[in-house]
Amino acid sequence: MHIPGQPSNPPPFLVGREREQSLLRECLSAACAGQGSLVLIGGEAGIGKTALCEALCREAEAQGALVLVGRCYDRTETPPYGPWVEAFGCYPQGEGMPPLPEAFAERGTVGVAASQDALVRQVLDFFLFLATIRPVVLLLDDLHWTDTASLDLLRFVARNVATVPLLLLVSYRSDEVARRHPLYQTLPLLVREARAERVALAALDGQAVRALVEGRYPLPADETVRLVTYLQARAEGNALFVGEVIRALEETGALTLGRDGWRLGDLTDTAVPSLLRQVIEARVGRLDEERQRLLAVAAVIGQVIPLPVWATVGDADEERLLDLAERAEEAHLLIGTPNADEVRFTHALIREALYEGIPSLRRRRLHRRAGETLAATQHPDPDAVAYHFQRAGDARAFEWLIAAGAQAERAYAWLTAADRFAAALALPKAAIWDARKRFRFLCRIAALRRLTSPDWGIAALEEAERLAAGTNDDRLVAIAAYERGQLRCIAGELRCGLAEMERGATALEALSYETADDALESESFDVPARRRGTLATWLARVGRFAEAAVWGERAEGQRGVAVTYAAMGRSVEACRAFVGVQAWHAAQGQSSNVTSAFMDEIRWVAFPYLADEPDALRRLGEAAIRAATEAEGALPDVPPRIVALPIMRLHGEWAAARPLAEAGCAASRYGRGLWATAELVPLVYAQGDAEVAWSLIARWLPGGPATEPGDTHFAEVISFQRVAAALAVDAGDLAAARAWLEAHDRWLAWSGAVLGHAEGQLGWAAYHRAVGNAACACRHAARALAYGRDPRQPLALLTAHRLLGEINTESGRYEDAERHLTESLALADACAAPYERALILLARAEWSIAVGQHTDAAALLGDVRGICEPLGAKPALARAEALAARLPRRKEQRVSHPDGLSDRELAVLRLIAAGKSNRGMADALSISVRTVERHVENVFRKIGVHSKADATAYAFRHRLV
């Protein structure tokens, strides 16, 4: 069977890649068994990446897999979704095969989709269905030349292939992926999110080159050594260069096949060039002048050469081109494709070498001719036409670049669209545009780049504002200020960004919209209700809640108002508002905004107000993850599951939560990185990583407690302040703790927020307790209790009761302490919060020791260990050990229980035999139902039974009851 895009001649002889081939075969076998994966193959040009991938593709086809190949070409030639378009172009549609994704149904181009989310979902659904019919191998070759939209699509698909018979192979030139290259930023994300395998191809060593020589040219041992030495000196282990130098030796007669086998001549005077370009020039030089001319034309047209275009640009008839194609294939310069009307160069380096050898004047003329030829076709590709006119220095590149940008924008390839528009604006023809039209395009480019290059967008909008000022159009000036302010906020410059947004929004509110100029396409840049809503959201993020409420009253998608309601303690109204926000954004097809609304709802409403409704919380988390998954195509920079981090942290899923939070901290967007850090800081603090917690806080608050509000996100910073105060108390630095708590009070007073006061009072209570002022600590804890009751905040109540229990225990008020600890424990159970429960059990153990109930204390400390060890909560475990050291030492002679049952497990077994339910056992032992369930599982496992009836029989048989 013939691999798409490959010749029918024998495959190349692979050497020195045994380890890599073994890995790829393992991945192929796993994919055929239903465990898909992504393999990233990097190396310098000509090192053998494509040959390695194609060898695996041949094996995959032999095993019945469907192979699709999509290649990238010079980045100026690769259109949006270029490799995907090419891969779908060689898809063999037929009976029983699913149709291509709607957006790629027309071969050779990408069509229109309802949204970027819809486009990527179509592609994923297609592969998921296709893989149920037969295993699939998708090769995306030379991805260093791809566009960012293709990379986003790859991320989305790669994240979802782990349980699908689909193997993704990606090759790229590692030496061309510099720090600012889109692929440079995407590679670590692919490794982390899709657990991609990375294969770095090194140069062939002497042993590999020797194996190649021995496999192809059976020479005497001394001649083999001579040839290998010669090849290593000239090709330096580059697989392509090795092959080309060997061919050059054959062509010059230095390496010949006679009756007695291969013979190697004298190499000392052999004029075989060592550089590939010289090798190619020597080979082309043996063609006649006309054929050389036509080959140069092909190099200008591109890596893939459509024969009709080649004929027109080269002024050649079909017979002459077919004759040249045959000769060029024999010389390993060109190769056939599945499309009978086109050929391509065997390697991009060969085309590059030929292209660079063409005089610049001639190149420009050929590019102009190619552009004109392509523009005259029935359905011209604007990217290809624009590329040739650009290279030709032809003014017609201007219109085609704009058309290419519009096509990319329709396909949701935002950065490609911005690049095309920016290239058009840089051309002299753009200078004749009037200021208003140029203004519109600058705003358009800034909007396209706002999430990835806000700094560039800010500069573009500064130019736009200068243009607007020259028109004396106040509306344009206001729009430019507002848009630039929004980009500054996205970039993290919140104070000045909001000032510009407010200036622009206030000016626009004062203008009459009845006389708006339709030519500005104001619906794209200046929808009043949407503008107010966006400003309200940013105001709420920095904690300016009163102003957010004013701007949000007449807004669309009132997320800022929803956050404001929550911050002001109006939780019921906030819940209703968030439902409306999500519905509105969903109706607009803005899935990324739906996800952001869920994140805000979890942070501002669910976590503080609904923590004691764990089932509702889980449902909300699942809905948020679904929304985030649907939004993955919209330039994602965090894994979808990260949106449920607060819920995961509350419910004790720390092993999964910490790596998710750490991944989110590296997010490129300022707000997302800060949000994830705010989830990570309390987690690492609870796990005892104080240095990590301090470093994370310092990263976002380099000014420490002196940081003033208004410059950064409010909710995240006040959470940092609380952890910083706790860290300082732990370290005995009470002056620093006081400074952080005062900063927390200052920020709350500045914002007018209700939410956060309970936590602030708890911080002061812990501070005064450390100072030794129990009475003051008790007063602050009581205030926290009052704040936690109105509006009701379960976690704040839980912590306040626990702290009051601890303070009363230390003061000898054991009855009050027990009452508070019982209240706290009930709340922890209601919240399904294991870590909070462990802290309460520690307080309860301390109370038990104080009142002389040492057996109960020991059992409680055992439960604490059972909770905290899986969480890695080292400070809590250390506190448990310190309390255990205060218990009276047991006698050396210890009663042993059958089958290794612990004291607690024996107590559980006896309660089972007594007919107690799990809830009854929990009440009897003062532990949670979940802890009981864990003990029951351990008992069953140790005594080898599977039911409570069998356990009861065991207890009576061993006289344990």
PDB file of N, CA, C and O in Angstrom, residues 527-538 540-541 548 551-563 576-588 590 593-594 596-597 600:
ATOM      1  N   VAL A 527     -20.089  48.252  21.390  1.00  0.00           N
ATOM      2  CA  VAL A 527     -21.456  47.949  21.795  1.00  0.00           C
ATOM      3  C   VAL A 527     -21.607  48.475  23.213  1.00  0.00           C
ATOM      4  O   VAL A 527     -20.948  47.972  24.135  1.00  0.00           O
ATOM      5  N   PRO A 528     -22.455  49.493  23.438  1.00  0.00           N
ATOM      6  CA  PRO A 528     -22.485  50.148  24.754  1.00  0.00           C
ATOM      7  C   PRO A 528     -22.710  49.188  25.917  1.00  0.00           C
ATOM      8  O   PRO A 528     -21.979  49.227  26.910  1.00  0.00           O
ATOM      9  N   ALA A 529     -23.732  48.306  25.833  1.00  0.00           N
ATOM     10  CA  ALA A 529     -24.028  47.415  26.960  1.00  0.00           C
ATOM     11  C   ALA A 529     -22.871  46.463  27.223  1.00  0.00           C
ATOM     12  O   ALA A 529     -22.532  46.156  28.369  1.00  0.00           O
ATOM     13  N   ARG A 530     -22.237  45.987  26.148  1.00  0.00           N
ATOM     14  CA  ARG A 530     -21.110  45.072  26.316  1.00  0.00           C
ATOM     15  C   ARG A 530     -19.915  45.807  26.923  1.00  0.00           C
ATOM     16  O   ARG A 530     -19.198  45.264  27.755  1.00  0.00           O
ATOM     17  N   ARG A 531     -19.723  47.042  26.486  1.00  0.00           N
ATOM     18  CA  ARG A 531     -18.614  47.834  27.009  1.00  0.00           C
ATOM     19  C   ARG A 531     -18.776  48.061  28.507  1.00  0.00           C
ATOM     20  O   ARG A 531     -17.838  47.916  29.290  1.00  0.00           O
ATOM     21  N   ARG A 532     -19.996  48.390  28.925  1.00  0.00           N
ATOM     22  CA  ARG A 532     -20.239  48.626  30.356  1.00  0.00           C
ATOM     23  C   ARG A 532     -19.993  47.352  31.157  1.00  0.00           C
ATOM     24  O   ARG A 532     -19.425  47.389  32.248  1.00  0.00           O
ATOM     25  N   GLY A 533     -20.447  46.212  30.611  1.00  0.00           N
ATOM     26  CA  GLY A 533     -20.263  44.946  31.316  1.00  0.00           C
ATOM     27  C   GLY A 533     -18.799  44.589  31.478  1.00  0.00           C
ATOM     28  O   GLY A 533     -18.378  44.107  32.538  1.00  0.00           O
ATOM     29  N   THR A 534     -18.002  44.814  30.424  1.00  0.00           N
ATOM     30  CA  THR A 534     -16.571  44.509  30.507  1.00  0.00           C
ATOM     31  C   THR A 534     -15.887  45.397  31.536  1.00  0.00           C
ATOM     32  O   THR A 534     -15.070  44.926  32.341  1.00  0.00           O
ATOM     33  N   LEU A 535     -16.230  46.678  31.533  1.00  0.00           N
ATOM     34  CA  LEU A 535     -15.639  47.592  32.516  1.00  0.00           C
ATOM     35  C   LEU A 535     -16.046  47.191  33.929  1.00  0.00           C
ATOM     36  O   LEU A 535     -15.212  47.186  34.852  1.00  0.00           O
ATOM     37  N   ALA A 536     -17.319  46.816  34.113  1.00  0.00           N
ATOM     38  CA  ALA A 536     -17.784  46.402  35.435  1.00  0.00           C
ATOM     39  C   ALA A 536     -17.021  45.169  35.920  1.00  0.00           C
ATOM     40  O   ALA A 536     -16.675  45.057  37.101  1.00  0.00           O
ATOM     41  N   THR A 537     -16.759  44.252  35.016  1.00  0.00           N
ATOM     42  CA  THR A 537     -16.036  43.035  35.390  1.00  0.00           C
ATOM     43  C   THR A 537     -14.629  43.361  35.862  1.00  0.00           C
ATOM     44  O   THR A 537     -14.159  42.833  36.881  1.00  0.00           O
ATOM     45  N   TRP A 538     -13.930  44.231  35.138  1.00  0.00           N
ATOM     46  CA  TRP A 538     -12.566  44.588  35.540  1.00  0.00           C
ATOM     47  C   TRP A 538     -12.562  45.373  36.848  1.00  0.00           C
ATOM     48  O   TRP A 538     -11.679  45.181  37.699  1.00  0.00           O
ATOM     49  N   ALA A 540     -14.696  45.014  39.266  1.00  0.00           N
ATOM     50  CA  ALA A 540     -14.939  44.029  40.328  1.00  0.00           C
ATOM     51  C   ALA A 540     -13.682  43.224  40.617  1.00  0.00           C
ATOM     52  O   ALA A 540     -13.416  42.855  41.765  1.00  0.00           O
ATOM     53  N   ARG A 541     -12.893  42.927  39.588  1.00  0.00           N
ATOM     54  CA  ARG A 541     -11.691  42.131  39.798  1.00  0.00           C
ATOM     55  C   ARG A 541     -10.698  42.823  40.718  1.00  0.00           C
ATOM     56  O   ARG A 541     -10.004  42.169  41.494  1.00  0.00           O
ATOM     57  N   ALA A 548     -18.314  49.055  40.155  1.00  0.00           N
ATOM     58  CA  ALA A 548     -18.694  47.935  39.293  1.00  0.00           C
ATOM     59  C   ALA A 548     -20.201  47.798  39.228  1.00  0.00           C
ATOM     60  O   ALA A 548     -20.773  47.529  38.159  1.00  0.00           O
ATOM     61  N   TRP A 551     -21.654  50.615  36.839  1.00  0.00           N
ATOM     62  CA  TRP A 551     -21.446  50.352  35.411  1.00  0.00           C
ATOM     63  C   TRP A 551     -22.185  49.093  34.955  1.00  0.00           C
ATOM     64  O   TRP A 551     -22.600  48.995  33.800  1.00  0.00           O
ATOM     65  N   GLY A 552     -22.360  48.146  35.853  1.00  0.00           N
ATOM     66  CA  GLY A 552     -22.958  46.882  35.449  1.00  0.00           C
ATOM     67  C   GLY A 552     -24.462  46.872  35.394  1.00  0.00           C
ATOM     68  O   GLY A 552     -25.060  45.911  34.892  1.00  0.00           O
ATOM     69  N   GLU A 553     -25.108  47.918  35.900  1.00  0.00           N
ATOM     70  CA  GLU A 553     -26.571  47.918  35.935  1.00  0.00           C
ATOM     71  C   GLU A 553     -27.202  47.791  34.554  1.00  0.00           C
ATOM     72  O   GLU A 553     -28.239  47.156  34.387  1.00  0.00           O
ATOM     73  N   ARG A 554     -26.585  48.403  33.547  1.00  0.00           N
ATOM     74  CA  ARG A 554     -27.159  48.366  32.189  1.00  0.00           C
ATOM     75  C   ARG A 554     -26.272  47.570  31.238  1.00  0.00           C
ATOM     76  O   ARG A 554     -26.207  47.859  30.048  1.00  0.00           O
ATOM     77  N   ALA A 555     -25.617  46.557  31.784  1.00  0.00           N
ATOM     78  CA  ALA A 555     -24.636  45.825  30.987  1.00  0.00           C
ATOM     79  C   ALA A 555     -25.198  44.510  30.475  1.00  0.00           C
ATOM     80  O   ALA A 555     -26.176  43.981  30.997  1.00  0.00           O
ATOM     81  N   GLU A 556     -24.528  43.980  29.448  1.00  0.00           N
ATOM     82  CA  GLU A 556     -24.786  42.630  28.977  1.00  0.00           C
ATOM     83  C   GLU A 556     -23.758  41.710  29.622  1.00  0.00           C
ATOM     84  O   GLU A 556     -22.596  42.053  29.745  1.00  0.00           O
ATOM     85  N   GLY A 557     -24.200  40.495  30.000  1.00  0.00           N
ATOM     86  CA  GLY A 557     -23.266  39.566  30.630  1.00  0.00           C
ATOM     87  C   GLY A 557     -22.709  40.165  31.908  1.00  0.00           C
ATOM     88  O   GLY A 557     -21.524  40.449  32.007  1.00  0.00           O
ATOM     89  N   GLN A 558     -23.585  40.362  32.927  1.00  0.00           N
ATOM     90  CA  GLN A 558     -23.242  41.161  34.100  1.00  0.00           C
ATOM     91  C   GLN A 558     -22.374  40.396  35.098  1.00  0.00           C
ATOM     92  O   GLN A 558     -22.733  40.228  36.261  1.00  0.00           O
ATOM     93  N   ARG A 559     -21.211  39.926  34.657  1.00  0.00           N
ATOM     94  CA  ARG A 559     -20.334  39.181  35.559  1.00  0.00           C
ATOM     95  C   ARG A 559     -19.816  40.073  36.678  1.00  0.00           C
ATOM     96  O   ARG A 559     -19.678  39.630  37.822  1.00  0.00           O
ATOM     97  N   GLY A 560     -19.508  41.315  36.367  1.00  0.00           N
ATOM     98  CA  GLY A 560     -19.024  42.226  37.399  1.00  0.00           C
ATOM     99  C   GLY A 560     -20.056  42.443  38.482  1.00  0.00           C
ATOM    100  O   GLY A 560     -19.721  42.523  39.673  1.00  0.00           O
ATOM    101  N   VAL A 561     -21.338  42.518  38.092  1.00  0.00           N
ATOM    102  CA  VAL A 561     -22.401  42.694  39.078  1.00  0.00           C
ATOM    103  C   VAL A 561     -22.542  41.438  39.926  1.00  0.00           C
ATOM    104  O   VAL A 561     -22.731  41.512  41.152  1.00  0.00           O
ATOM    105  N   ALA A 562     -22.445  40.263  39.307  1.00  0.00           N
ATOM    106  CA  ALA A 562     -22.554  39.005  40.042  1.00  0.00           C
ATOM    107  C   ALA A 562     -21.450  38.900  41.093  1.00  0.00           C
ATOM    108  O   ALA A 562     -21.698  38.521  42.248  1.00  0.00           O
ATOM    109  N   VAL A 563     -20.217  39.231  40.704  1.00  0.00           N
ATOM    110  CA  VAL A 563     -19.100  39.203  41.652  1.00  0.00           C
ATOM    111  C   VAL A 563     -19.329  40.220  42.765  1.00  0.00           C
ATOM    112  O   VAL A 563     -19.081  39.945  43.949  1.00  0.00           O
ATOM    113  N   ARG A 576     -28.177  33.906  41.338  1.00  0.00           N
ATOM    114  CA  ARG A 576     -29.085  34.166  40.205  1.00  0.00           C
ATOM    115  C   ARG A 576     -28.358  34.902  39.086  1.00  0.00           C
ATOM    116  O   ARG A 576     -28.530  34.605  37.907  1.00  0.00           O
ATOM    117  N   ALA A 577     -27.529  35.872  39.484  1.00  0.00           N
ATOM    118  CA  ALA A 577     -26.810  36.666  38.479  1.00  0.00           C
ATOM    119  C   ALA A 577     -25.846  35.787  37.682  1.00  0.00           C
ATOM    120  O   ALA A 577     -25.738  35.926  36.459  1.00  0.00           O
ATOM    121  N   PHE A 578     -25.149  34.876  38.339  1.00  0.00           N
ATOM    122  CA  PHE A 578     -24.205  34.016  37.633  1.00  0.00           C
ATOM    123  C   PHE A 578     -24.920  33.093  36.657  1.00  0.00           C
ATOM    124  O   PHE A 578     -24.407  32.822  35.564  1.00  0.00           O
ATOM    125  N   VAL A 579     -26.085  32.578  37.027  1.00  0.00           N
ATOM    126  CA  VAL A 579     -26.857  31.746  36.089  1.00  0.00           C
ATOM    127  C   VAL A 579     -27.176  32.556  34.838  1.00  0.00           C
ATOM    128  O   VAL A 579     -27.042  32.074  33.706  1.00  0.00           O
ATOM    129  N   GLY A 580     -27.579  33.812  35.039  1.00  0.00           N
ATOM    130  CA  GLY A 580     -27.870  34.674  33.890  1.00  0.00           C
ATOM    131  C   GLY A 580     -26.649  34.978  33.052  1.00  0.00           C
ATOM    132  O   GLY A 580     -26.706  34.994  31.820  1.00  0.00           O
ATOM    133  N   VAL A 581     -25.518  35.213  33.709  1.00  0.00           N
ATOM    134  CA  VAL A 581     -24.262  35.493  33.005  1.00  0.00           C
ATOM    135  C   VAL A 581     -23.878  34.317  32.119  1.00  0.00           C
ATOM    136  O   VAL A 581     -23.531  34.470  30.931  1.00  0.00           O
ATOM    137  N   GLN A 582     -23.930  33.110  32.676  1.00  0.00           N
ATOM    138  CA  GLN A 582     -23.551  31.920  31.909  1.00  0.00           C
ATOM    139  C   GLN A 582     -24.480  31.707  30.728  1.00  0.00           C
ATOM    140  O   GLN A 582     -24.030  31.378  29.623  1.00  0.00           O
ATOM    141  N   ALA A 583     -25.764  31.908  30.951  1.00  0.00           N
ATOM    142  CA  ALA A 583     -26.736  31.739  29.859  1.00  0.00           C
ATOM    143  C   ALA A 583     -26.490  32.764  28.762  1.00  0.00           C
ATOM    144  O   ALA A 583     -26.558  32.441  27.567  1.00  0.00           O
ATOM    145  N   TRP A 584     -26.174  33.992  29.151  1.00  0.00           N
ATOM    146  CA  TRP A 584     -25.973  35.048  28.147  1.00  0.00           C
ATOM    147  C   TRP A 584     -24.735  34.758  27.298  1.00  0.00           C
ATOM    148  O   TRP A 584     -24.781  34.835  26.069  1.00  0.00           O
ATOM    149  N   HIS A 585     -23.637  34.411  27.947  1.00  0.00           N
ATOM    150  CA  HIS A 585     -22.414  34.127  27.195  1.00  0.00           C
ATOM    151  C   HIS A 585     -22.584  32.877  26.323  1.00  0.00           C
ATOM    152  O   HIS A 585     -22.066  32.817  25.207  1.00  0.00           O
ATOM    153  N   ALA A 586     -23.309  31.877  26.834  1.00  0.00           N
ATOM    154  CA  ALA A 586     -23.549  30.674  26.039  1.00  0.00           C
ATOM    155  C   ALA A 586     -24.338  31.011  24.790  1.00  0.00           C
ATOM    156  O   ALA A 586     -24.058  30.495  23.697  1.00  0.00           O
ATOM    157  N   ALA A 587     -25.330  31.899  24.920  1.00  0.00           N
ATOM    158  CA  ALA A 587     -26.129  32.309  23.758  1.00  0.00           C
ATOM    159  C   ALA A 587     -25.285  33.052  22.734  1.00  0.00           C
ATOM    160  O   ALA A 587     -25.566  33.002  21.530  1.00  0.00           O
ATOM    161  N   GLN A 588     -24.235  33.728  23.198  1.00  0.00           N
ATOM    162  CA  GLN A 588     -23.343  34.456  22.294  1.00  0.00           C
ATOM    163  C   GLN A 588     -22.273  33.544  21.689  1.00  0.00           C
ATOM    164  O   GLN A 588     -21.467  33.985  20.874  1.00  0.00           O
ATOM    165  N   GLN A 590     -19.823  32.296  23.414  1.00  0.00           N
ATOM    166  CA  GLN A 590     -18.556  32.676  24.045  1.00  0.00           C
ATOM    167  C   GLN A 590     -18.217  31.678  25.149  1.00  0.00           C
ATOM    168  O   GLN A 590     -18.356  31.956  26.345  1.00  0.00           O
ATOM    169  N   ASN A 593     -15.827  32.664  27.947  1.00  0.00           N
ATOM    170  CA  ASN A 593     -16.424  33.536  28.955  1.00  0.00           C
ATOM    171  C   ASN A 593     -17.366  32.757  29.877  1.00  0.00           C
ATOM    172  O   ASN A 593     -17.512  33.093  31.051  1.00  0.00           O
ATOM    173  N   VAL A 594     -18.023  31.732  29.330  1.00  0.00           N
ATOM    174  CA  VAL A 594     -18.842  30.860  30.186  1.00  0.00           C
ATOM    175  C   VAL A 594     -17.942  30.204  31.230  1.00  0.00           C
ATOM    176  O   VAL A 594     -18.279  30.138  32.418  1.00  0.00           O
ATOM    177  N   SER A 596     -15.034  31.303  32.378  1.00  0.00           N
ATOM    178  CA  SER A 596     -14.600  32.316  33.341  1.00  0.00           C
ATOM    179  C   SER A 596     -15.700  32.621  34.347  1.00  0.00           C
ATOM    180  O   SER A 596     -15.431  32.836  35.537  1.00  0.00           O
ATOM    181  N   ALA A 597     -16.959  32.636  33.873  1.00  0.00           N
ATOM    182  CA  ALA A 597     -18.080  32.883  34.786  1.00  0.00           C
ATOM    183  C   ALA A 597     -18.203  31.760  35.813  1.00  0.00           C
ATOM    184  O   ALA A 597     -18.472  32.009  37.000  1.00  0.00           O
ATOM    185  N   ASP A 600     -15.495  32.261  38.411  1.00  0.00           N
ATOM    186  CA  ASP A 600     -15.863  33.313  39.357  1.00  0.00           C
ATOM    187  C   ASP A 600     -16.943  32.837  40.323  1.00  0.00           C
ATOM    188  O   ASP A 600     -16.907  33.149  41.516  1.00  0.00           O
TER     189      ASP A 600
END
